[in-house]
Coordinates of C-alpha atoms in Angstrom, one line a residue:
Chain A
M237 CA 9.9 19.9 -19.2
N238 CA 12.8 18.2 -17.3
I239 CA 11.6 15.1 -15.6
G240 CA 13.5 12.9 -13.2
V241 CA 12.3 9.4 -12.7
L242 CA 13.2 7.2 -9.7
V243 CA 13.6 3.6 -10.5
K244 CA 14.5 0.5 -8.5
P245 CA 15.6 -2.9 -9.6
V246 CA 13.6 -5.6 -7.7
P247 CA 13.4 -9.4 -7.7
D248 CA 10.7 -10.4 -10.2
P249 CA 7.4 -10.3 -8.3
E250 CA 6.1 -13.3 -10.3
Q251 CA 8.6 -15.4 -8.5
Y252 CA 8.1 -14.4 -4.9
N253 CA 6.7 -17.8 -4.1
T254 CA 10.2 -19.2 -4.6
I255 CA 11.9 -16.9 -2.1
T256 CA 12.8 -18.8 1.1
I257 CA 14.5 -18.1 4.4
D258 CA 17.5 -20.3 5.1
P259 CA 16.7 -22.1 8.3
Q260 CA 20.3 -22.0 9.5
T261 CA 21.5 -18.5 8.7
K262 CA 17.9 -16.9 8.9
R263 CA 18.8 -15.0 5.8
L264 CA 16.8 -14.5 2.7
N265 CA 17.4 -16.9 -0.2
R266 CA 16.4 -15.4 -3.5
E267 CA 18.8 -17.4 -5.6
G268 CA 17.6 -17.8 -9.2
V269 CA 15.1 -15.0 -9.0
P270 CA 16.0 -12.4 -11.7
S271 CA 15.9 -8.7 -11.2
I272 CA 13.5 -6.5 -13.2
V273 CA 12.7 -2.8 -13.2
N274 CA 10.1 -2.3 -10.6
P275 CA 6.7 -2.5 -12.5
A276 CA 5.3 0.7 -11.1
D277 CA 8.5 2.5 -12.0
K278 CA 8.1 1.5 -15.6
C279 CA 4.7 3.3 -15.5
A280 CA 6.5 6.3 -14.1
I281 CA 8.9 6.3 -17.1
E282 CA 6.0 5.8 -19.5
E283 CA 4.2 8.8 -18.0
A284 CA 7.4 10.9 -18.2
L285 CA 8.0 10.0 -21.8
R286 CA 4.4 11.0 -22.7
L287 CA 4.9 14.4 -21.0
K288 CA 8.2 14.8 -22.8
E289 CA 6.6 14.0 -26.1
K290 CA 4.1 16.8 -25.5
F291 CA 6.3 19.5 -24.0
G292 CA 9.9 18.6 -24.9
G293 CA 12.7 18.5 -22.4
K294 CA 14.4 15.4 -21.1
V295 CA 13.9 12.4 -18.9
V296 CA 16.6 11.3 -16.5
V297 CA 16.3 8.1 -14.6
F298 CA 17.9 7.6 -11.2
G299 CA 18.4 4.3 -9.6
M300 CA 20.0 3.5 -6.2
A301 CA 21.4 0.0 -6.5
P302 CA 24.5 -2.2 -6.4
P303 CA 26.7 -2.0 -9.6
D304 CA 24.6 -4.6 -11.5
G305 CA 21.7 -2.2 -11.3
R306 CA 23.4 -0.6 -14.4
E307 CA 21.7 -3.2 -16.6
K308 CA 18.3 -2.2 -15.4
L309 CA 19.0 1.5 -16.0
L310 CA 20.0 0.6 -19.5
E311 CA 16.6 -0.9 -20.0
C312 CA 15.1 2.4 -18.9
L313 CA 17.2 4.2 -21.5
A314 CA 16.2 1.6 -24.1
M315 CA 12.5 2.4 -23.3
G316 CA 13.2 6.0 -24.2
A317 CA 14.7 7.9 -21.2
D318 CA 17.5 10.3 -22.2
E319 CA 20.0 9.9 -19.4
A320 CA 20.7 7.7 -16.4
V321 CA 22.3 8.1 -13.0
L322 CA 23.3 5.0 -11.0
V323 CA 23.7 5.9 -7.4
S324 CA 25.9 3.1 -6.1
D325 CA 28.2 2.7 -3.2
R326 CA 28.6 0.1 -0.5
A327 CA 28.2 2.9 2.1
F328 CA 24.7 3.6 0.7
G329 CA 23.6 0.1 1.5
G330 CA 21.4 -0.9 4.5
A331 CA 19.4 2.3 4.1
D332 CA 15.8 2.6 5.2
T333 CA 13.4 4.8 3.3
L334 CA 14.5 8.0 5.0
A335 CA 18.2 7.5 4.2
T336 CA 17.4 6.2 0.7
S337 CA 15.3 9.3 0.0
Y338 CA 18.0 11.6 1.4
T339 CA 20.6 9.9 -0.9
L340 CA 18.3 10.2 -4.0
V341 CA 17.7 13.9 -3.2
K342 CA 21.4 14.5 -3.1
A343 CA 21.7 12.8 -6.5
L344 CA 18.8 14.8 -7.9
E345 CA 20.4 18.0 -6.7
K346 CA 23.8 17.2 -8.2
K347 CA 22.3 16.3 -11.5
A348 CA 20.1 19.4 -11.5
A349 CA 23.2 21.6 -10.7
E350 CA 25.0 20.1 -13.7
G351 CA 22.2 19.8 -16.2
G352 CA 19.3 22.0 -15.2
S353 CA 16.7 21.8 -12.6
F354 CA 13.8 19.3 -12.6
D355 CA 10.2 20.5 -13.1
L356 CA 8.8 17.1 -12.1
I357 CA 10.0 14.0 -10.4
L358 CA 8.1 10.8 -10.9
A359 CA 8.4 7.5 -9.2
G360 CA 6.5 4.3 -9.0
N361 CA 4.2 4.6 -6.0
E362 CA 5.8 1.6 -4.3
S363 CA 8.4 -1.1 -5.0
A364 CA 7.2 -4.7 -5.5
D365 CA 9.7 -5.9 -2.9
G366 CA 9.7 -3.6 0.1
A367 CA 6.5 -1.8 -0.9
T368 CA 6.6 0.9 1.7
G369 CA 5.4 3.6 -0.7
H370 CA 7.4 6.1 1.3
V371 CA 10.0 7.3 -1.2
P372 CA 7.9 9.7 -3.3
A373 CA 6.7 11.6 -0.1
Q374 CA 10.1 11.4 1.6
V375 CA 12.0 12.6 -1.5
G376 CA 9.4 15.4 -2.0
E377 CA 9.6 16.5 1.6
Q378 CA 13.4 16.5 1.7
I379 CA 13.9 18.3 -1.6
G380 CA 11.2 20.8 -0.6
Y381 CA 8.8 20.2 -3.5
N382 CA 5.0 19.6 -3.3
H383 CA 4.3 15.8 -3.3
L384 CA 1.5 13.4 -3.8
S385 CA 1.3 9.6 -3.9
G386 CA -1.1 7.0 -5.3
I387 CA -1.7 9.0 -8.5
V388 CA -3.7 7.1 -11.2
K389 CA -4.0 10.0 -13.7
I390 CA -2.1 13.1 -14.6
E391 CA -3.6 15.9 -16.7
S392 CA -1.3 18.5 -18.1
G393 CA -3.9 20.6 -19.8
S394 CA -2.8 23.4 -22.0
E395 CA -0.5 23.1 -25.0
S396 CA 2.3 25.2 -23.5
E397 CA 4.4 23.9 -20.6
P398 CA 2.2 23.9 -17.5
S399 CA 3.1 25.3 -14.1
T400 CA 0.4 23.2 -12.4
L401 CA -0.8 19.6 -13.0
T402 CA -4.2 18.2 -12.3
V403 CA -3.8 14.7 -10.7
F404 CA -6.2 12.1 -9.5
Q405 CA -5.3 10.1 -6.4
K406 CA -6.9 6.8 -5.7
Y407 CA -8.4 6.7 -2.2
E408 CA -10.8 4.4 -0.3
N409 CA -14.1 5.8 -1.6
G410 CA -13.0 6.8 -5.1
K411 CA -10.7 9.5 -6.4
N412 CA -9.4 12.8 -5.0
E413 CA -8.7 15.4 -7.7
F414 CA -5.9 17.7 -6.8
T415 CA -4.0 20.5 -8.5
I416 CA -0.3 20.4 -7.7
K417 CA 2.2 23.2 -8.4
L418 CA 5.5 22.4 -10.1
P419 CA 8.1 21.5 -9.2
A420 CA 6.6 18.4 -7.6
V421 CA 7.2 14.8 -6.8
I422 CA 4.5 12.4 -7.8
G423 CA 4.2 8.7 -7.0
V424 CA 2.2 6.9 -9.7
S425 CA 0.2 3.8 -9.3
R426 CA 0.3 0.9 -11.8
D427 CA -3.2 1.8 -12.9
I428 CA -2.0 5.0 -14.6
N429 CA -0.9 3.5 -17.9
K430 CA 0.5 0.5 -19.7
P431 CA 4.2 1.0 -20.3
R432 CA 5.4 0.8 -23.9
Y433 CA 7.5 -2.1 -25.2
T434 CA 11.2 -1.5 -25.9
S435 CA 12.3 -1.6 -29.5
A436 CA 15.5 -3.1 -30.8
M437 CA 16.5 0.4 -31.9
G438 CA 15.9 1.6 -28.4
V439 CA 18.3 -1.1 -27.1
I440 CA 21.1 0.0 -29.5
K441 CA 20.6 3.7 -28.8
A442 CA 20.6 3.1 -25.0
K443 CA 24.3 2.3 -25.0
K444 CA 25.2 5.7 -26.4
K445 CA 23.2 7.7 -24.0
P446 CA 24.8 9.7 -21.0
F447 CA 25.3 7.4 -18.0
D448 CA 26.6 8.7 -14.7
I449 CA 27.6 6.8 -11.6
Y450 CA 27.4 8.7 -8.3
D451 CA 29.2 7.3 -5.3
T452 CA 30.3 8.6 -1.9
I453 CA 33.3 10.2 -3.5
N454 CA 31.7 12.4 -6.2
L455 CA 28.3 12.9 -4.4
E456 CA 28.3 15.5 -1.7
H457 CA 26.5 14.1 1.4
D458 CA 26.4 14.0 5.2
K459 CA 27.7 10.6 6.2
E460 CA 25.4 10.5 9.2
R461 CA 22.4 10.5 6.9
I462 CA 23.2 7.7 4.5
G463 CA 23.2 3.9 4.8
L464 CA 22.6 2.2 8.1
A465 CA 23.8 5.2 10.1
G466 CA 21.2 7.5 8.5
S467 CA 18.3 5.0 9.0
P468 CA 16.1 5.5 12.1
T469 CA 14.6 2.1 11.6
K470 CA 16.5 -1.1 12.2
A471 CA 15.7 -4.4 10.7
G472 CA 15.4 -7.4 13.0
A473 CA 14.5 -11.1 12.5
I474 CA 12.7 -12.2 9.3
F475 CA 10.3 -15.1 9.1
S476 CA 7.8 -16.6 6.6
P477 CA 4.2 -16.4 7.7
D478 CA 2.5 -19.8 7.8
T479 CA -0.6 -19.6 5.7
R480 CA -1.0 -23.4 5.2
R481 CA -4.4 -25.0 5.7
K482 CA -5.6 -28.6 5.6
S483 CA -6.6 -28.5 1.9
E484 CA -9.2 -31.3 1.9
E485 CA -10.0 -32.3 -1.7
L486 CA -13.5 -32.5 -3.1
S487 CA -13.9 -34.7 -6.2
G488 CA -16.6 -36.0 -8.5
S489 CA -18.7 -34.6 -11.3
P490 CA -19.4 -30.9 -11.2
E491 CA -22.9 -31.7 -10.0
E492 CA -21.7 -33.9 -7.2
I493 CA -19.1 -31.2 -6.2
A494 CA -21.8 -28.5 -6.3
E495 CA -24.0 -30.7 -4.0
E496 CA -21.3 -31.1 -1.4
L497 CA -20.2 -27.5 -1.8
V498 CA -23.6 -26.2 -0.8
K499 CA -23.4 -28.2 2.4
R500 CA -20.0 -26.9 3.2
I501 CA -21.0 -23.4 2.4
K502 CA -23.9 -23.5 4.7
A503 CA -21.6 -24.7 7.5
T504 CA -19.6 -21.5 7.2
G505 CA -22.6 -19.3 8.2
A506 CA -22.9 -17.8 4.8
V507 CA -26.5 -16.9 4.1
I508 CA -28.0 -18.2 0.8
V509 CA -30.7 -16.1 -0.8
S510 CA -33.2 -18.1 -2.6
G511 CA -33.7 -17.1 -6.2
G512 CA -30.3 -15.5 -6.4
G513 CA -31.6 -12.0 -6.6
C514 CA -29.7 -10.5 -3.8
H515 CA -29.6 -6.9 -4.9
E516 CA -28.7 -5.6 -1.4
R517 CA -25.3 -7.1 -1.5
Chain B
M239 CA 3.2 8.5 36.0
R240 CA 1.7 8.1 32.6
D241 CA 4.4 9.6 30.4
K242 CA 3.9 7.5 27.3
K243 CA 1.3 8.5 24.7
I244 CA 0.1 6.4 21.8
F245 CA -1.4 8.6 19.1
I246 CA -3.9 7.2 16.6
Y247 CA -4.8 9.1 13.5
A248 CA -8.6 9.5 13.3
E249 CA -9.2 10.0 9.7
D250 CA -12.4 11.7 8.4
D251 CA -14.5 9.4 6.2
C252 CA -17.4 11.5 5.0
G253 CA -18.2 12.9 8.4
K254 CA -17.6 9.7 10.2
V255 CA -14.4 8.3 11.7
N256 CA -12.5 5.9 9.3
S257 CA -12.8 2.3 10.6
A258 CA -9.0 2.0 10.6
Y259 CA -9.0 4.1 13.8
F260 CA -11.1 1.6 15.8
E261 CA -8.9 -1.3 14.6
L262 CA -5.8 0.5 15.6
L263 CA -7.3 1.6 18.9
S264 CA -8.1 -2.1 19.7
K265 CA -4.5 -3.1 18.9
A266 CA -3.1 -0.2 20.9
C267 CA -5.1 -1.3 23.8
E268 CA -3.6 -4.8 23.6
I269 CA -0.1 -3.3 23.4
N270 CA -0.8 -1.2 26.3
K271 CA -1.2 -4.2 28.6
T272 CA 2.4 -5.0 28.0
I273 CA 3.4 -1.4 28.6
E274 CA 1.5 -1.3 31.8
A275 CA 3.1 -4.6 33.0
Q276 CA 6.6 -3.3 32.1
D277 CA 6.3 0.4 33.2
G278 CA 3.8 0.1 36.0
A279 CA 1.5 2.5 34.1
P280 CA -0.3 2.2 30.8
A281 CA 0.3 4.7 28.0
E282 CA -2.3 7.3 27.3
L283 CA -4.3 6.3 24.2
C284 CA -5.0 9.4 22.1
A285 CA -7.2 9.9 19.1
V286 CA -5.9 12.6 16.8
A287 CA -8.4 14.3 14.6
V288 CA -7.4 17.1 12.1
G289 CA -9.7 19.7 10.7
A290 CA -13.3 20.3 11.3
A291 CA -14.3 17.0 13.0
G292 CA -18.1 17.1 13.1
E293 CA -20.3 16.3 16.0
E294 CA -20.9 12.7 15.0
A295 CA -17.2 12.0 14.6
M296 CA -16.3 13.7 17.9
K297 CA -18.9 11.8 19.7
S298 CA -17.7 8.5 18.4
L299 CA -14.1 9.4 19.3
V300 CA -15.0 10.5 22.8
D301 CA -16.9 7.2 23.3
S302 CA -14.3 5.0 21.6
G303 CA -12.3 4.1 24.7
A304 CA -9.5 6.5 24.1
D305 CA -8.2 8.6 27.0
V306 CA -7.7 11.8 25.1
V307 CA -9.0 13.2 21.8
Y308 CA -6.8 15.8 20.2
N309 CA -8.8 18.1 18.0
I310 CA -6.5 20.0 15.7
K311 CA -8.2 23.1 14.4
G312 CA -7.3 25.9 12.1
S313 CA -8.7 27.8 9.1
K314 CA -6.3 26.0 6.7
L315 CA -7.5 22.6 7.9
D316 CA -11.1 22.6 6.7
V317 CA -10.2 20.7 3.5
Y318 CA -7.8 17.8 3.3
N319 CA -4.3 19.1 2.3
P320 CA -1.5 16.6 2.9
S321 CA 1.2 19.2 3.3
V322 CA -0.8 21.4 5.8
F323 CA -2.1 18.4 7.7
S324 CA 1.4 17.0 8.0
E325 CA 2.7 20.4 9.3
A326 CA -0.2 20.6 11.9
L327 CA 0.6 17.0 13.1
T328 CA 4.3 17.8 13.3
Q329 CA 3.6 20.7 15.6
L330 CA 1.4 18.5 17.8
C331 CA 4.1 15.8 17.9
K332 CA 6.7 18.4 18.9
A333 CA 4.5 19.7 21.7
E334 CA 3.4 16.3 23.0
V335 CA 6.2 13.9 22.0
P336 CA 4.1 10.7 21.5
Y337 CA 5.9 7.4 22.0
I338 CA 4.0 5.7 19.1
F339 CA 2.0 7.2 16.3
L340 CA -0.3 4.8 14.3
F341 CA -2.0 5.4 11.0
G342 CA -4.2 3.3 8.8
S343 CA -2.5 2.6 5.4
T344 CA -5.1 4.6 3.7
A345 CA -4.4 7.2 1.0
Q346 CA -4.1 9.8 3.7
G347 CA -2.1 7.7 6.1
T348 CA 0.4 6.6 3.5
E349 CA 1.0 10.2 2.5
I350 CA 1.2 11.8 5.9
A351 CA 3.1 9.1 7.8
P352 CA 6.3 9.2 5.7
T353 CA 6.1 13.0 5.5
L354 CA 6.1 13.1 9.3
G355 CA 9.0 10.7 9.3
V356 CA 11.0 13.4 7.4
K357 CA 9.7 16.4 9.4
L358 CA 10.4 14.7 12.8
H359 CA 13.4 12.7 11.5
T360 CA 12.1 9.4 12.8
G361 CA 11.4 5.9 11.5
V362 CA 8.2 4.8 9.8
A363 CA 7.2 1.1 9.4
A364 CA 4.9 0.6 6.5
H365 CA 1.8 -1.6 6.1
C366 CA 2.5 -3.5 9.4
V367 CA 0.7 -6.8 9.8
D368 CA 1.3 -7.0 13.6
L369 CA 2.6 -4.8 16.4
R370 CA 3.9 -5.7 19.8
I371 CA 6.1 -4.7 22.7
D372 CA 8.8 -7.3 23.2
G373 CA 10.4 -8.5 26.5
E374 CA 12.9 -5.6 26.5
G375 CA 10.3 -3.0 25.9
A376 CA 11.0 -2.4 22.2
F377 CA 8.1 -1.6 19.9
V378 CA 8.3 -4.3 17.3
Q379 CA 6.6 -3.7 14.0
D380 CA 6.1 -6.6 11.6
V381 CA 6.3 -5.5 8.0
P382 CA 5.6 -7.6 5.0
A383 CA 8.1 -7.8 2.1
F384 CA 8.1 -9.7 -1.3
G385 CA 4.3 -9.6 -1.5
G386 CA 4.0 -11.0 2.0
K387 CA 6.2 -14.0 1.5
V388 CA 8.5 -12.7 4.1
I389 CA 7.7 -10.7 7.3
G390 CA 10.5 -8.6 8.8
E391 CA 10.7 -7.1 12.3
I392 CA 11.3 -3.4 12.3
I393 CA 12.2 -1.3 15.3
T394 CA 12.9 2.4 15.7
P395 CA 15.2 2.4 18.7
D396 CA 16.5 6.0 19.0
T397 CA 13.9 8.4 17.8
L398 CA 10.3 9.3 18.6
P399 CA 7.5 8.9 17.8
Q400 CA 7.8 5.4 16.4
I401 CA 5.5 5.7 13.4
A402 CA 3.7 2.8 11.9
T403 CA 1.0 2.4 9.2
V404 CA -1.2 -0.6 9.3
K405 CA -3.3 -2.1 6.6
P406 CA -7.1 -1.6 7.3
G407 CA -8.9 -4.8 7.8
L408 CA -6.1 -6.7 9.6
F409 CA -6.9 -6.0 13.2
Q410 CA -10.2 -6.9 14.7
V411 CA -12.2 -4.3 16.5
T412 CA -12.9 -5.1 20.1
K413 CA -15.4 -3.1 22.1
L414 CA -13.5 -1.1 24.7
P415 CA -15.0 0.2 27.9
S416 CA -16.3 3.6 27.2
K417 CA -14.7 6.3 29.4
A418 CA -15.6 9.7 28.0
A419 CA -12.2 10.9 26.6
K420 CA -10.9 14.3 27.5
I421 CA -11.0 16.6 24.5
V422 CA -7.9 18.7 24.0
S423 CA -8.0 21.5 21.3
F424 CA -4.8 22.2 19.6
Q425 CA -4.2 25.2 17.3
P426 CA -1.1 24.9 15.2
I427 CA 0.6 28.0 13.8
L428 CA 0.1 27.7 10.0
D429 CA 0.5 31.3 8.9
E430 CA 3.8 30.5 7.1
V431 CA 2.5 27.3 5.5
E432 CA 1.9 27.6 1.8
S433 CA -1.4 25.9 1.2
G434 CA -1.8 26.7 -2.5
G435 CA 0.8 24.2 -3.6
I436 CA -1.6 21.3 -3.4
V437 CA -5.3 22.0 -3.7
L438 CA -8.1 19.4 -3.4
K439 CA -10.4 20.4 -6.1
E440 CA -13.0 17.6 -6.0
V441 CA -13.7 14.3 -4.5
H442 CA -15.1 11.8 -6.9
I443 CA -16.9 9.2 -4.8
K444 CA -17.4 5.9 -6.6
K445 CA -20.9 4.5 -6.5
R446 CA -20.8 0.9 -5.7
N447 CA -23.5 -1.6 -6.6
S448 CA -22.4 -4.0 -4.0
L449 CA -20.5 -4.1 -0.7
P450 CA -16.8 -3.2 -0.7
V451 CA -14.8 -6.5 -0.6
D452 CA -13.4 -5.7 2.8
K453 CA -16.9 -5.4 4.3
A454 CA -18.3 -8.5 2.7
E455 CA -19.0 -11.8 4.5
V456 CA -18.9 -13.9 1.3
I457 CA -16.4 -13.2 -1.4
I458 CA -16.4 -14.8 -4.8
C459 CA -13.0 -14.0 -6.2
G460 CA -11.8 -14.6 -9.8
G461 CA -8.3 -14.8 -11.3
F462 CA -6.7 -15.2 -14.6
G463 CA -8.0 -18.8 -14.9
M464 CA -11.6 -17.4 -15.5
G465 CA -10.4 -17.0 -19.1
C466 CA -12.7 -14.3 -20.5
D467 CA -15.2 -11.5 -19.9
E468 CA -18.3 -13.7 -20.2
N469 CA -17.0 -16.2 -17.7
W470 CA -16.4 -13.3 -15.3
E471 CA -20.1 -12.6 -15.1
L472 CA -20.6 -16.0 -13.6
L473 CA -18.9 -14.7 -10.4
E474 CA -21.5 -12.0 -10.1
K475 CA -24.3 -14.6 -10.6
V476 CA -22.9 -16.8 -7.9
A477 CA -22.4 -13.8 -5.6
N478 CA -26.0 -12.9 -6.1
Y479 CA -27.0 -16.0 -4.1
F480 CA -25.4 -14.7 -0.9
E481 CA -26.2 -12.0 1.5
K482 CA -23.4 -9.5 2.2
S483 CA -21.4 -10.8 -0.7
A484 CA -18.9 -9.2 -3.1
V485 CA -16.9 -10.2 -6.2
G486 CA -13.1 -9.8 -5.7
C487 CA -10.3 -10.0 -8.2
T488 CA -6.6 -10.5 -8.6
R489 CA -4.1 -8.3 -10.4
P490 CA -4.0 -10.4 -13.6
A491 CA -7.9 -10.2 -13.9
L492 CA -7.7 -6.4 -13.5
D493 CA -5.0 -6.2 -16.2
E494 CA -7.2 -8.2 -18.5
D495 CA -10.0 -5.7 -17.8
W496 CA -12.4 -8.5 -16.8
A497 CA -12.7 -6.8 -13.4
V498 CA -13.1 -3.1 -13.8
D499 CA -13.1 -1.8 -10.2
E500 CA -9.5 -1.7 -8.9
G501 CA -11.0 -1.3 -5.5
T502 CA -12.0 -5.0 -5.6
M503 CA -8.5 -6.2 -6.0
I504 CA -7.4 -8.4 -3.0
G505 CA -3.8 -8.7 -1.8
T506 CA -0.8 -6.7 -0.6
S507 CA -1.4 -3.9 -3.1
G508 CA -5.2 -4.1 -2.7
K509 CA -7.6 -5.0 0.0
T510 CA -7.1 -7.3 3.0
V511 CA -10.2 -9.3 3.6
R512 CA -11.5 -11.6 6.4
P513 CA -14.9 -13.0 5.2
K514 CA -16.8 -16.0 6.6
L515 CA -16.4 -17.6 3.2
Y516 CA -13.9 -17.0 0.4
I517 CA -14.2 -18.9 -2.9
G518 CA -11.3 -18.4 -5.3
A519 CA -11.9 -19.4 -8.9
G520 CA -9.0 -19.7 -11.4
I521 CA -6.5 -18.2 -9.0
S522 CA -3.0 -19.5 -8.9
G523 CA -2.2 -18.2 -5.5
A524 CA 0.6 -15.7 -5.9
M525 CA 1.9 -14.6 -2.5
H526 CA 0.7 -11.1 -2.9
H527 CA -2.9 -12.4 -3.2
V528 CA -2.7 -15.1 -0.6
C529 CA -1.6 -12.5 2.0
G530 CA -4.8 -10.6 1.5
I531 CA -7.1 -13.6 2.2
S532 CA -5.2 -15.6 4.8
D533 CA -7.5 -14.4 7.6
S534 CA -10.7 -15.6 5.9
D535 CA -12.7 -18.1 8.1
F536 CA -13.1 -20.7 5.3
I537 CA -11.3 -20.8 1.9
I538 CA -12.5 -22.8 -1.0
S539 CA -10.3 -22.9 -4.2
I540 CA -11.0 -24.1 -7.6
N541 CA -8.2 -24.5 -10.1
K542 CA -7.3 -26.7 -13.1
D543 CA -3.7 -27.1 -11.9
E544 CA -3.5 -29.6 -9.1
N545 CA -0.2 -28.0 -8.0
A546 CA -1.7 -24.4 -7.8
E547 CA -0.2 -22.6 -4.8
I548 CA -3.6 -21.5 -3.6
F549 CA -4.5 -25.0 -2.6
K550 CA -1.9 -24.9 0.2
T551 CA -3.9 -22.0 1.8
S552 CA -7.3 -23.6 1.2
D553 CA -9.6 -25.5 3.5
L554 CA -11.2 -27.2 0.6
K555 CA -9.6 -27.7 -2.8
I556 CA -11.3 -28.6 -6.1
V557 CA -9.1 -29.6 -9.0
G558 CA -11.1 -28.7 -12.0
D559 CA -12.4 -26.1 -14.4
A560 CA -13.6 -23.1 -12.4
V561 CA -16.2 -22.2 -15.0
R562 CA -17.8 -25.7 -15.0
I563 CA -17.8 -26.0 -11.3
L564 CA -19.3 -22.5 -10.7
T565 CA -21.9 -23.2 -13.4
A566 CA -22.9 -26.3 -11.6
L567 CA -22.9 -24.5 -8.2
E568 CA -25.1 -21.7 -9.6
K569 CA -27.6 -24.3 -10.9
R570 CA -27.6 -26.0 -7.5
L571 CA -28.0 -22.7 -5.6
S572 CA -31.0 -21.9 -7.7
K573 CA -32.8 -24.8 -6.1
E574 CA -32.3 -23.5 -2.6

């Protein structure tokens, strides 16, 4: 089973509180926030590796990023992916999800033409930074494969290589169980698995694995459909929402605090049920 | 002349209309005031229902305050299939050319909206937290980034429809004057559409013992600072003292398996809530969580770390051990 995995380097979500907007330039200041492989994309790699362990084949990771994205793709190779493609060119920059997906589709098609077509394309359901969740659907639609997002479980059934997968999609009231015919694009949620740790051996091996860089010269494309020009949405001003409140402090012993809390709670209109047996919550 | 149309996706929710529709309709109505002032005529507000919308759903759409209800019908549309639904909606959009198309950021909305973006080659703004028409008539969509730390304005200047998804729970529902909407049936041509590629086999509805967090009036929410499984039960005990209450959680608590229902996670990748009372226990206040609670009426936070970020977003702060405070609170509540 040949599996392509779409990955994105993102600023570490643990440090989003430190991101600010420069009051003068109105630009984002994310200085000192390191990049990591988008957490949901690591789950996509993990899922791909498990399928490969079962059915054979290869796992190719694709990342569209500036040149320093190379390091993050090496991390994916160290985790166990077989090949990596960095899609990188200044002209790809400023792309919205439609132009990004178009560019990724061109890269997938080029790699498939050179090394065999993909049965399955996995991606993290959304990136931690932009978090649109559009890319799996938009890649699927543009490459012409079946696609589903928000998947929390993939069942591959039989021992031989499947032509259809059973997938479970998280939705508001529970889960939708679908069958999806391959080839397909699937966006996986972080709930799907816990990604493996990288071994030291993995890191050493990663440096010897095939690594391609696609740019506007070697990747066939329509220049009206990449970067800013290919993006129907335009980004305007950015601002930080003000969520500050007065933050009055309550102090004292736990009992004293509890006494005061009950008064304050009643003032909010919350209804206290005596005896604490509210089963019709 | 009323030449602009605002489409609102009316998603089926077990035979009823998903509540996101009514939230979006209220917002569309607000936007429409600006459109009317600028254009001299308001846009037409249109509910868009796909598949076999039942009698109850149709009635609530007709009475919802929309001008038109598009009822898209066809034999392949009886069961939810994202690729067939997207094709049907594409055909309606090509026929009617809506100015704006709004979806709730539900599982369906987040699948269909970006798919339509490709099929109609237009822009899609994701998980919007606000929508407005600016002074120049541009439809401005505020989208969150970096877990909500930053909000960016997005416009789709050259293509139609301007598609946006909006997180359910963000916009308040206002009762609109009922005007008996006109029902328009639309039959897309779906003979060529392959419907076997994706098949919905079964819907596993999760039984809940309590209210979903986004419907609760009181939320007792726990984070990593709760420390262990046994302490987690304390949240349930405290919640039991309140009517219309629910226990919520953060991502770390879910990762620790203290909270088992991912549907109770609050924040940018979970639910957005606006309860009368939110009590956060052992929560540090990462931006992606804070975004989901910032519309709560009253926020009480308990954390050992006096510099915890969550305190900045709180009405009342208690620096202390969440378990000790909640234990004392439970004891005090038992005397009520």
